[in-house]
Coordinates of C-alpha atoms in Angstrom, one line a residue:
M112 CA 0.0 0.1 -0.2
Q113 CA 1.4 3.3 -0.8
N114 CA 1.5 6.0 2.0
T115 CA 0.3 9.1 0.3
S116 CA 2.3 11.2 2.4
A117 CA 5.7 10.2 1.0
P118 CA 7.0 11.5 -2.3
A119 CA 5.2 10.0 -5.5
G120 CA 6.6 6.6 -6.3
I121 CA 8.2 6.0 -3.0
T122 CA 6.6 3.5 -0.7
R123 CA 6.4 3.9 2.8
R124 CA 8.7 1.0 3.8
H125 CA 11.3 2.6 1.1
A126 CA 11.0 6.0 2.6
L127 CA 11.9 4.5 6.1
T128 CA 14.4 2.4 4.7
A129 CA 16.5 5.4 3.1
T130 CA 15.7 7.8 5.9
G131 CA 17.2 4.9 8.1
G132 CA 20.1 4.7 5.9
V133 CA 20.9 8.4 6.0
L134 CA 20.2 8.8 9.9
A135 CA 22.8 5.7 10.3
A136 CA 25.2 7.6 8.1
A137 CA 24.9 10.5 10.2
T138 CA 25.5 8.7 13.4
L139 CA 28.3 6.6 11.8
A140 CA 29.9 10.5 11.1
R141 CA 29.6 11.3 14.6
T142 CA 31.7 8.3 15.8
T143 CA 34.4 8.1 12.8
P144 CA 37.7 9.3 14.1
A145 CA 38.0 13.0 13.4
F146 CA 41.0 14.9 11.5
A147 CA 43.1 17.4 12.8
A148 CA 41.5 20.5 10.8
E149 CA 45.0 21.1 9.0
S150 CA 44.9 17.7 7.6
Q151 CA 41.2 17.4 6.1
E152 CA 41.1 18.9 2.7
A153 CA 37.4 18.6 2.0
D154 CA 34.2 17.4 3.5
A155 CA 34.0 14.6 0.9
I156 CA 36.5 13.1 -1.9
V157 CA 34.4 11.7 -5.1
V158 CA 36.5 9.6 -7.4
G159 CA 35.3 9.6 -10.7
H160 CA 33.8 12.5 -13.0
G161 CA 31.4 10.2 -14.8
L162 CA 27.8 10.8 -14.6
A163 CA 27.2 9.2 -11.2
G164 CA 30.2 11.1 -10.0
L165 CA 28.8 14.7 -11.1
V166 CA 25.4 13.6 -9.7
A167 CA 26.9 12.9 -6.0
T168 CA 29.1 15.8 -6.4
A169 CA 26.2 18.2 -6.9
E170 CA 24.2 16.7 -4.4
L171 CA 26.9 17.4 -1.5
A172 CA 27.6 21.0 -3.0
A173 CA 24.2 21.7 -2.7
A174 CA 24.2 20.6 0.8
G175 CA 27.2 22.8 1.4
R176 CA 29.6 20.4 1.6
T177 CA 33.3 21.0 0.0
V178 CA 34.2 18.2 -2.6
L179 CA 37.3 17.2 -4.3
L180 CA 36.5 15.6 -7.4
L181 CA 39.1 13.4 -8.8
D182 CA 39.7 11.6 -12.0
Q183 CA 42.7 10.1 -13.8
E184 CA 41.5 11.7 -17.3
P185 CA 42.1 15.1 -18.2
E186 CA 39.0 17.6 -18.3
A187 CA 38.0 17.0 -21.6
S188 CA 36.2 13.5 -20.6
M189 CA 34.1 14.9 -17.8
G190 CA 30.9 13.0 -18.0
G191 CA 32.7 9.8 -18.6
Q192 CA 30.6 7.2 -20.8
A193 CA 27.6 8.9 -20.2
F194 CA 28.5 11.5 -22.8
W195 CA 28.8 8.7 -25.7
S196 CA 25.4 7.0 -25.0
F197 CA 22.2 7.4 -26.9
G198 CA 20.5 9.0 -23.8
G199 CA 17.9 6.3 -23.3
L200 CA 16.2 6.4 -20.1
F201 CA 13.6 4.1 -18.6
F202 CA 10.3 5.7 -17.2
V203 CA 7.1 4.2 -16.4
D204 CA 3.7 5.7 -17.3
S205 CA 5.5 8.9 -18.7
H206 CA 3.5 11.6 -20.5
E207 CA 5.5 10.3 -23.7
Q208 CA 3.9 6.8 -22.9
R209 CA 0.6 8.0 -22.7
L210 CA 0.7 10.2 -25.6
M211 CA 1.6 7.0 -27.8
G212 CA -1.0 4.9 -26.2
I213 CA 1.0 3.1 -23.9
K214 CA -0.7 1.9 -21.1
D215 CA 2.0 1.2 -18.3
T216 CA 1.9 0.9 -14.7
R217 CA 4.3 0.7 -11.7
E218 CA 3.1 -3.0 -11.1
L219 CA 3.8 -4.1 -14.7
A220 CA 7.1 -2.7 -14.5
W221 CA 8.0 -4.5 -11.5
Q222 CA 6.7 -7.7 -12.7
D223 CA 9.0 -7.1 -15.9
W224 CA 11.9 -6.3 -13.8
L225 CA 11.6 -9.3 -11.6
G226 CA 11.4 -11.4 -14.3
T227 CA 14.2 -9.9 -16.0
A228 CA 16.6 -9.9 -13.1
G229 CA 16.0 -13.3 -11.6
F230 CA 17.5 -12.6 -8.4
D231 CA 18.2 -15.6 -6.7
R232 CA 21.4 -15.1 -4.4
G233 CA 20.2 -14.6 -0.8
V234 CA 17.3 -11.8 -1.8
E235 CA 15.8 -12.4 2.1
D236 CA 19.4 -12.9 3.5
P237 CA 21.1 -9.8 4.8
T238 CA 24.3 -10.8 3.7
G239 CA 23.3 -12.3 0.4
Q240 CA 24.6 -11.1 -2.9
D241 CA 20.8 -10.0 -4.3
H242 CA 19.8 -8.5 -0.7
W243 CA 20.7 -5.0 -1.1
A244 CA 20.2 -5.3 -5.3
Y245 CA 16.8 -6.4 -4.7
K246 CA 16.1 -3.2 -2.4
W247 CA 17.5 -1.0 -4.9
A248 CA 15.4 -2.3 -7.6
E249 CA 12.5 -1.8 -6.3
A250 CA 13.2 1.6 -5.1
Y251 CA 14.6 2.3 -8.5
V252 CA 11.2 1.2 -10.1
D253 CA 9.2 3.4 -7.6
F254 CA 11.3 6.3 -8.8
A255 CA 11.2 5.8 -12.7
A256 CA 7.2 5.4 -11.8
G257 CA 7.6 8.6 -9.6
E258 CA 9.4 11.7 -9.5
K259 CA 12.4 10.9 -11.9
R260 CA 10.7 12.3 -14.8
S261 CA 9.6 15.4 -13.3
W262 CA 13.1 15.7 -11.5
L263 CA 14.9 15.8 -14.7
A264 CA 12.3 17.8 -16.9
G265 CA 12.8 20.3 -14.0
L266 CA 16.3 20.5 -15.1
G267 CA 15.6 21.0 -18.5
V268 CA 15.9 17.5 -19.9
Q269 CA 13.6 16.9 -22.6
W270 CA 12.7 13.7 -24.6
F271 CA 12.2 12.5 -28.2
P272 CA 8.0 12.0 -28.1
I273 CA 8.4 8.3 -29.7
V274 CA 8.8 5.7 -27.1
G275 CA 11.2 3.2 -28.0
W276 CA 10.7 -0.6 -27.3
A277 CA 13.8 -2.5 -26.3
E278 CA 14.5 -5.6 -25.0
R279 CA 11.0 -7.4 -25.8
G280 CA 11.9 -10.4 -24.1
G281 CA 11.7 -14.2 -24.0
G282 CA 8.1 -14.7 -24.8
L283 CA 6.3 -15.1 -21.3
A284 CA 4.4 -12.7 -19.6
D285 CA 5.9 -13.2 -16.5
G286 CA 9.6 -13.5 -18.0
H287 CA 12.5 -11.2 -19.6
G288 CA 11.7 -8.2 -21.4
N289 CA 9.6 -5.1 -21.4
S290 CA 5.9 -5.5 -22.0
V291 CA 5.5 -1.9 -23.4
P292 CA 8.1 0.5 -24.9
R293 CA 9.8 2.2 -22.0
F294 CA 13.0 3.6 -23.9
H295 CA 12.8 7.3 -23.8
V296 CA 15.5 8.9 -25.8
T297 CA 16.7 12.3 -24.5
W298 CA 16.6 15.1 -26.7
G299 CA 20.3 15.9 -27.1
T300 CA 21.2 12.3 -26.5
G301 CA 23.9 11.5 -23.7
P302 CA 25.2 14.9 -23.4
A303 CA 22.2 16.6 -22.5
V304 CA 21.6 13.9 -19.5
V305 CA 25.4 15.2 -18.7
E306 CA 25.0 19.0 -18.9
P307 CA 22.5 19.8 -16.1
F308 CA 24.9 18.3 -13.6
E309 CA 27.9 19.2 -15.3
K310 CA 26.7 22.8 -14.8
K311 CA 25.9 22.6 -11.2
V312 CA 29.2 21.1 -10.5
R313 CA 31.0 24.0 -12.4
A314 CA 29.0 26.6 -10.7
A315 CA 30.0 24.8 -7.5
H316 CA 33.4 25.0 -8.6
A317 CA 33.4 28.8 -9.3
T318 CA 32.4 29.5 -5.8
G319 CA 34.8 27.1 -3.9
K320 CA 32.7 24.2 -3.1
V321 CA 34.1 21.7 -5.6
T322 CA 37.9 21.6 -6.3
F323 CA 38.7 19.8 -9.5
R324 CA 41.9 17.3 -9.4
F325 CA 42.0 16.1 -13.1
R326 CA 44.9 13.6 -13.8
H327 CA 45.0 12.2 -10.3
R328 CA 45.0 8.2 -10.4
V329 CA 43.5 6.9 -7.1
D330 CA 46.0 3.8 -6.1
G331 CA 44.4 3.2 -2.7
L332 CA 42.2 4.4 -0.1
V333 CA 43.6 5.6 3.4
T334 CA 42.3 4.2 6.2
T335 CA 42.1 5.4 9.8
G336 CA 41.2 3.3 12.6
G337 CA 39.1 0.9 10.5
A338 CA 37.2 4.1 8.8
V339 CA 38.3 5.0 5.2
T340 CA 39.6 8.4 5.6
G341 CA 41.0 9.7 2.2
V342 CA 42.8 8.5 -0.9
R343 CA 46.3 8.3 -2.1
G344 CA 47.8 7.9 -5.9
A345 CA 49.7 9.0 -8.6
I346 CA 49.6 12.7 -10.5
L347 CA 49.9 11.9 -14.0
E348 CA 51.6 14.1 -16.3
P349 CA 49.1 17.1 -18.2
S350 CA 47.4 15.4 -21.4
T351 CA 45.6 17.3 -24.3
A352 CA 43.9 13.9 -25.3
S353 CA 40.5 14.9 -26.3
R354 CA 37.3 13.4 -24.8
G355 CA 37.5 9.5 -25.3
R356 CA 40.8 9.0 -26.4
P357 CA 43.7 7.4 -24.6
S358 CA 45.7 9.6 -22.4
S359 CA 49.1 9.3 -21.1
R360 CA 50.0 7.2 -17.9
T361 CA 53.1 8.9 -17.1
V362 CA 53.5 9.6 -13.4
V363 CA 54.9 13.0 -12.5
G364 CA 53.8 13.1 -8.9
E365 CA 52.1 11.4 -5.8
F366 CA 49.3 12.8 -3.6
E367 CA 47.4 11.8 -0.4
L368 CA 44.3 13.8 0.2
R369 CA 42.0 13.7 3.4
A370 CA 38.3 13.6 4.1
P371 CA 35.8 11.8 6.2
V372 CA 33.8 10.6 3.4
V373 CA 35.1 9.0 0.2
V374 CA 32.6 8.5 -2.6
V375 CA 33.8 6.0 -5.4
T376 CA 32.2 6.5 -8.7
S377 CA 34.9 5.4 -11.1
G378 CA 32.4 2.8 -13.7
G379 CA 33.0 -0.8 -14.7
I380 CA 35.4 -3.1 -16.6
G381 CA 34.2 -2.9 -19.9
G382 CA 37.5 -1.4 -21.4
N383 CA 39.5 -4.2 -19.7
H384 CA 39.0 -7.2 -21.4
D385 CA 41.3 -9.4 -19.4
L386 CA 38.8 -8.6 -16.4
V387 CA 36.0 -9.4 -18.6
R388 CA 37.2 -12.8 -19.6
Q389 CA 38.2 -13.0 -16.0
N390 CA 34.6 -12.6 -14.6
W391 CA 32.9 -14.4 -17.6
P392 CA 30.2 -16.9 -16.5
A393 CA 29.9 -20.4 -17.6
R394 CA 26.3 -19.5 -18.3
L395 CA 27.2 -17.5 -21.0
G396 CA 29.4 -20.1 -23.0
T397 CA 33.3 -19.7 -23.6
P398 CA 34.6 -16.4 -23.3
P399 CA 35.0 -14.8 -26.9
K400 CA 38.8 -14.7 -28.3
S401 CA 37.8 -11.6 -30.3
M402 CA 35.5 -8.7 -28.7
I403 CA 35.3 -5.0 -29.7
T404 CA 34.9 -2.1 -26.8
G405 CA 31.8 -0.1 -26.4
V406 CA 33.4 2.0 -23.7
P407 CA 36.8 4.0 -23.6
A408 CA 40.0 2.6 -22.5
H409 CA 39.8 4.4 -19.0
V410 CA 37.0 2.3 -17.9
D411 CA 39.5 -0.3 -16.7
G412 CA 37.8 -1.6 -13.4
R413 CA 40.7 -0.5 -11.4
M414 CA 38.8 1.0 -8.3
L415 CA 37.0 -2.3 -8.0
A416 CA 39.7 -4.1 -6.4
I417 CA 41.4 -1.1 -4.9
T418 CA 38.0 -0.7 -2.8
E419 CA 37.9 -4.4 -1.8
R420 CA 41.3 -4.1 -0.3
A421 CA 40.0 -1.3 1.6
G422 CA 37.4 -3.6 3.2
G423 CA 34.4 -3.4 0.7
R424 CA 32.6 -6.3 -0.9
I425 CA 32.2 -7.2 -4.4
V426 CA 29.1 -9.4 -5.1
N427 CA 27.9 -10.6 -8.7
P428 CA 31.0 -10.0 -10.7
D429 CA 29.8 -12.7 -13.3
R430 CA 27.0 -10.6 -14.2
M431 CA 27.8 -8.5 -17.0
W432 CA 25.9 -7.1 -20.3
H433 CA 27.7 -7.1 -23.7
Y434 CA 26.0 -6.5 -26.9
T435 CA 25.9 -8.8 -30.1
E436 CA 25.2 -6.4 -32.8
G437 CA 28.6 -4.6 -32.8
L438 CA 30.2 -3.0 -35.7
R439 CA 33.8 -2.2 -35.7
N440 CA 34.2 1.4 -36.1
Y441 CA 36.0 2.9 -39.1
D442 CA 36.6 6.1 -37.6
P443 CA 37.7 5.1 -33.8
I444 CA 37.9 7.5 -30.9
W445 CA 39.4 4.5 -28.4
P446 CA 41.1 1.3 -29.1
G447 CA 39.1 -1.2 -30.5
H448 CA 36.0 1.2 -30.8
G449 CA 32.6 -0.7 -31.7
I450 CA 29.3 0.8 -32.3
R451 CA 26.3 -1.4 -31.5
I452 CA 23.6 -1.6 -34.0
L453 CA 20.1 -1.0 -31.9
P454 CA 18.0 -3.1 -34.5
G455 CA 14.5 -3.2 -35.6
P456 CA 12.7 -6.5 -35.4
S457 CA 13.0 -7.5 -39.5
S458 CA 16.7 -8.6 -40.2
M459 CA 17.1 -12.1 -40.7
W460 CA 19.8 -13.4 -38.0
F461 CA 22.2 -16.3 -38.7
D462 CA 24.8 -17.6 -36.9
A463 CA 28.4 -18.0 -38.3
T464 CA 27.8 -21.2 -40.3
G465 CA 24.5 -19.7 -41.9
K466 CA 22.1 -21.3 -39.5
R467 CA 19.1 -19.3 -38.7
F468 CA 18.6 -18.5 -34.9
S469 CA 15.2 -19.2 -33.3
T470 CA 13.3 -17.5 -30.5
P471 CA 13.9 -15.3 -28.5
D472 CA 17.1 -14.6 -30.6
I473 CA 15.4 -12.0 -32.5
P474 CA 16.6 -8.8 -33.1
G475 CA 16.0 -6.6 -30.0
Y476 CA 14.6 -9.2 -28.1
D477 CA 16.9 -11.0 -25.4
T478 CA 20.4 -9.7 -25.7
L479 CA 22.4 -12.1 -23.4
H480 CA 20.3 -15.4 -24.5
T481 CA 21.6 -14.5 -28.1
L482 CA 25.1 -14.1 -26.8
K483 CA 25.0 -17.4 -25.5
S484 CA 23.6 -19.0 -28.5
I485 CA 26.6 -17.4 -30.3
T486 CA 29.4 -18.3 -28.2
D487 CA 27.8 -21.8 -28.3
T488 CA 28.6 -22.0 -31.9
G489 CA 32.3 -21.7 -31.4
H490 CA 32.5 -18.5 -33.2
D491 CA 32.8 -14.7 -32.1
Y492 CA 30.2 -13.2 -34.5
S493 CA 27.1 -13.7 -36.4
W494 CA 25.3 -12.1 -39.3
F495 CA 22.1 -9.9 -40.0
V496 CA 20.9 -10.6 -43.6
T497 CA 18.7 -7.8 -44.8
T498 CA 17.8 -5.2 -47.1
Q499 CA 18.2 -1.7 -47.6
K500 CA 14.6 -1.1 -47.1
I501 CA 15.1 -2.4 -43.4
I502 CA 18.0 -0.5 -42.6
A503 CA 16.6 2.8 -43.7
K504 CA 13.9 2.3 -41.4
E505 CA 15.1 0.2 -38.5
F506 CA 18.9 0.7 -37.9
A507 CA 20.0 3.1 -35.2
L508 CA 23.5 3.3 -33.9
S509 CA 24.2 3.7 -30.3
G510 CA 26.1 6.5 -29.4
S511 CA 25.7 10.6 -29.3
E512 CA 28.4 11.0 -31.9
Q513 CA 26.4 8.8 -34.5
N514 CA 23.0 10.6 -34.0
P515 CA 23.7 14.1 -35.1
D516 CA 20.2 14.9 -35.4
L517 CA 19.2 14.3 -32.1
T518 CA 22.6 15.3 -30.2
E519 CA 22.4 18.6 -32.0
K520 CA 18.6 19.1 -31.6
N521 CA 18.4 19.5 -35.2
V522 CA 14.9 19.1 -36.4
W523 CA 15.4 19.1 -40.1
K524 CA 18.1 16.5 -39.8
L525 CA 15.8 14.5 -37.8
L526 CA 12.9 14.8 -40.4
S527 CA 15.2 13.6 -43.2
R528 CA 15.1 10.1 -41.9
I529 CA 11.5 9.9 -43.4
W530 CA 13.0 9.9 -47.1
Q531 CA 16.4 8.6 -46.7
T532 CA 18.6 6.4 -44.8
P533 CA 20.3 8.6 -41.9
E534 CA 23.8 9.4 -42.9
P535 CA 25.8 7.7 -40.1
I536 CA 24.2 4.2 -41.3
E537 CA 25.0 5.2 -44.8
K538 CA 28.7 5.9 -44.1
F539 CA 29.0 2.6 -42.2
K540 CA 27.7 0.7 -45.1
K541 CA 30.2 2.4 -47.3
N542 CA 33.1 2.6 -45.1
G543 CA 32.6 -0.2 -42.5
V544 CA 34.4 -3.5 -42.8
D545 CA 31.4 -5.4 -41.4
F546 CA 29.0 -4.7 -44.5
V547 CA 28.6 -6.6 -47.5
V548 CA 26.4 -5.1 -50.2
A549 CA 25.1 -7.1 -53.3
T550 CA 22.2 -6.9 -55.6
T551 CA 21.7 -11.2 -55.8
L552 CA 22.3 -13.7 -53.0
S553 CA 24.9 -15.4 -54.8
E554 CA 26.8 -12.4 -54.8
L555 CA 25.9 -11.7 -50.9
V556 CA 27.2 -15.2 -50.0
R557 CA 30.5 -14.9 -52.0
G558 CA 31.0 -11.5 -50.2
M559 CA 30.2 -12.9 -46.9
N560 CA 32.9 -15.9 -46.8
K561 CA 35.4 -13.3 -48.7
L562 CA 35.0 -10.8 -45.5
T563 CA 35.2 -14.0 -43.0
G564 CA 37.6 -16.1 -45.0
D565 CA 36.4 -19.4 -43.8
N566 CA 33.8 -20.2 -46.4
L567 CA 31.1 -21.5 -43.8
I568 CA 27.8 -19.9 -45.9
K569 CA 26.5 -22.4 -48.3
L570 CA 24.2 -20.5 -50.7
D571 CA 21.7 -23.1 -51.2
D572 CA 21.1 -23.6 -47.7
L573 CA 20.8 -19.8 -47.0
A574 CA 18.3 -19.4 -49.7
R575 CA 16.1 -22.3 -48.3
Q576 CA 16.0 -20.6 -44.9
I577 CA 15.2 -16.9 -46.7
D578 CA 12.7 -18.8 -49.1
A579 CA 11.0 -20.1 -45.9
R580 CA 10.7 -17.1 -44.1
D581 CA 9.8 -15.1 -46.9
R582 CA 6.4 -17.7 -47.6
E583 CA 5.5 -16.7 -44.2
I584 CA 4.8 -13.1 -45.5
D585 CA 2.0 -13.9 -48.0
N586 CA -0.6 -13.8 -45.3
P587 CA -1.4 -11.6 -42.1
Y588 CA -1.1 -14.7 -39.6
T589 CA 2.0 -17.1 -39.5
K590 CA 3.6 -19.6 -37.5
D591 CA 7.2 -17.9 -37.8
V592 CA 7.9 -16.0 -34.6
Q593 CA 9.9 -13.4 -35.9
V594 CA 7.0 -12.5 -38.6
M595 CA 4.7 -12.4 -35.7
G596 CA 7.0 -10.1 -33.7
I597 CA 7.3 -7.6 -36.9
R598 CA 3.6 -7.8 -37.0
N599 CA 3.2 -7.1 -33.4
A600 CA 5.6 -4.0 -33.7
L601 CA 3.4 -2.6 -36.5
A602 CA 0.7 -2.7 -34.0
Y603 CA 2.6 0.2 -32.1
P604 CA 2.2 3.5 -33.4
G605 CA 6.0 4.4 -32.6
D606 CA 7.4 1.5 -34.3
T607 CA 5.0 1.9 -37.3
L608 CA 6.4 5.7 -37.5
S609 CA 9.9 5.2 -36.7
R610 CA 11.3 1.8 -36.1
T611 CA 9.6 -0.9 -38.3
A612 CA 9.7 -1.4 -41.9
S613 CA 6.4 -2.7 -43.6
A614 CA 6.6 -6.5 -43.7
H615 CA 8.3 -7.6 -47.0
K616 CA 10.1 -10.3 -48.4
I617 CA 13.8 -10.3 -48.0
M618 CA 14.2 -11.5 -51.7
D619 CA 11.8 -8.4 -52.9
T620 CA 13.8 -6.5 -55.6
G621 CA 12.1 -3.5 -54.7
A622 CA 13.5 -3.5 -51.1
G623 CA 16.9 -4.1 -52.0
P624 CA 20.1 -4.3 -52.2
L625 CA 20.6 -7.3 -50.0
I626 CA 22.8 -6.3 -47.2
A627 CA 24.9 -8.8 -44.9
V628 CA 26.0 -7.3 -41.8
R629 CA 28.7 -9.3 -39.8
L630 CA 27.9 -8.8 -36.1
N631 CA 30.7 -8.5 -33.4
I632 CA 30.3 -9.1 -29.4
L633 CA 30.9 -5.7 -28.0
T634 CA 31.6 -5.0 -24.4
R635 CA 30.0 -2.8 -22.5
K636 CA 28.3 -3.0 -18.8
T637 CA 29.1 -4.2 -15.7
L638 CA 26.1 -5.4 -13.5
G639 CA 27.7 -6.6 -10.3
G640 CA 30.1 -4.5 -8.3
L641 CA 30.6 -3.0 -5.0
Q642 CA 27.7 -4.2 -2.2
T643 CA 25.9 -1.0 -1.1
D644 CA 22.9 -0.1 1.2
L645 CA 20.3 2.3 0.2
S646 CA 22.5 5.1 1.5
G647 CA 25.2 4.1 -0.9
R648 CA 27.8 3.2 1.9
V649 CA 30.1 0.3 0.7
L650 CA 29.3 -3.2 2.8
N651 CA 31.8 -5.2 4.1
V652 CA 31.5 -9.2 3.9
S653 CA 30.0 -9.1 7.1
G654 CA 27.3 -6.7 5.8
E655 CA 28.5 -4.1 8.0
P656 CA 29.1 -0.4 6.5
V657 CA 32.8 0.4 5.9
P658 CA 32.9 3.7 7.8
G659 CA 33.7 6.8 5.5
L660 CA 33.2 4.9 2.2
Y661 CA 30.4 5.0 -0.4
A662 CA 30.0 3.8 -3.9
A663 CA 27.7 4.7 -6.8
G664 CA 26.9 4.2 -10.3
E665 CA 28.2 1.2 -12.2
V666 CA 31.1 0.4 -10.0
A667 CA 28.2 -0.4 -7.4
G668 CA 26.4 -2.4 -9.9
F669 CA 24.2 0.7 -10.5
G670 CA 22.9 0.5 -6.5
G671 CA 23.4 -2.4 -4.2
G672 CA 25.9 -4.4 -6.1
G673 CA 23.8 -5.3 -9.0
V674 CA 20.2 -3.6 -9.2
H675 CA 19.5 -5.3 -12.5
G676 CA 20.0 -9.0 -11.5
Y677 CA 21.2 -11.2 -14.5
R678 CA 19.8 -8.7 -17.2
S679 CA 19.0 -5.2 -18.1
L680 CA 15.7 -4.3 -19.4
E681 CA 17.6 -1.0 -21.2
G682 CA 17.5 2.4 -20.6
T683 CA 18.4 1.6 -16.7
F684 CA 22.2 2.4 -17.2
L685 CA 22.3 6.1 -17.2
G686 CA 19.1 5.9 -14.7
G687 CA 20.8 3.8 -12.4
C688 CA 23.8 6.6 -12.5
L689 CA 21.3 9.1 -11.6
F690 CA 19.3 7.7 -8.9
S691 CA 22.4 6.1 -6.9
G692 CA 24.6 9.2 -7.7
R693 CA 21.5 11.4 -6.0
L694 CA 20.9 9.0 -3.1
T695 CA 24.5 8.5 -2.4
G696 CA 25.3 12.2 -2.6
R697 CA 22.4 13.1 -0.3
A698 CA 23.4 10.4 2.6
A699 CA 27.3 11.5 2.2
A700 CA 26.2 15.0 2.7
A701 CA 24.0 14.0 5.9
A702 CA 27.1 12.0 7.2
T703 CA 29.2 15.0 7.1
A704 CA 26.8 17.6 8.6
T705 CA 28.1 19.4 11.3

């Protein structure tokens, strides 16, 4: 039952839990050994200037606290991974959903979250890996159904009116996936999500509340009497590296800084393939020998081990989120730079040998199930076979730089998608190494085999499967699950307008040319991490808070050490940074109140 005196979307139990965490943090601050005035540089140190770090810093500064904001990267990379994102946010029963005729509720969203997360590691056990993850998930869904949108709108954030339908799931109402569209693309993409918080932090810097310490790499947490009391590390040489590009690791000095609170917001492990493979779970098959990278190189996971050495507990390290539709970037910014295709439902999906995947391995349905299906083949790639008509309507590329119309808020460029394939898609088709374009199927197969050099695709077999699928287009009803999905998508006005091509045969010459796209495995998100309570306090192996230590964002599994469980509903990574950064920043501010 909702408590009408609590903020919209927050239950009485959640309000009491969060309030109790803040009060406990304040009590803890009073019992933490105090520094001599001359040894305390600030009220709080925040490690990492990505989105979660900016939000936490903004909250601390708004409460009147002084903050040292550290990052190993130069100032140009402020905003971290969030800047490069598509800007997708998960809302429940939003204005945009209602405008599109979508009926969404908090109960339906929670049903989808539980069916997707699959929490099964000690939810009821206070020391269980999923105990706090579950609590964070429940609080986050309440937030997404409550004040999340109005809070961001009050900061000037706006959204594209057509709501996207990501991760459509495994086929059962109570299983994985979004029952309805919930992916809200920010007008201005990732940079527009970062902007209001960066502005707040820079304004606080101008008044002396925030001090920037760029090129400060934290190598250890300082502890005093069992409490975290600061950080130490290396000062790296100044760098003129532009945003996202690798910067020097040449050390020119050392530092040690003190504060009663340290907040770790350093991100995940997606840029470190060795750590990805080290934590790769058997349930996802054999770790790929070849992967491309969806995050900058500085997303290296270093702070996880550093924080663990200071007493923090890492939970669910085997839970991760990598994409199956990666393209090698023909114009890379960071090493191994990959771009993800956000596909509509119509491209046919084949494994490396030319065998069509079955449900739920359909474009846009079940990312991790498809990842397992790919690794089970013994190959590190798969294929889309599609048409120009499909890619013109259905292909979108993840990344702010790949969507200049949305990022630049250029309405004319956006409207041009109606009559032409978006320019970034055409550039990848022309310049990307993963595209094969042909007028006949035999020519297409020759190009596919030439690209991989293994001659695994057999013309007769591929033709048989495409012809079988094409026969299912003749009627408005079918037994082919993917064709059912296309027709289901076309029943949603948002997909009809912008994300789904009209049902047609792959071999329809009027829809050509034929296109094959080699899809690579793309590293992206860490779903596990430092276990935190609802105040963002990092817990030790006994389930007790490590005094003075907080964490938010991806390094904390976006809250609790794994708010997503095993899988994501999408649009929840940026949101997890926003939510965890906000709660943690407020709790850390309360803990340092005098």
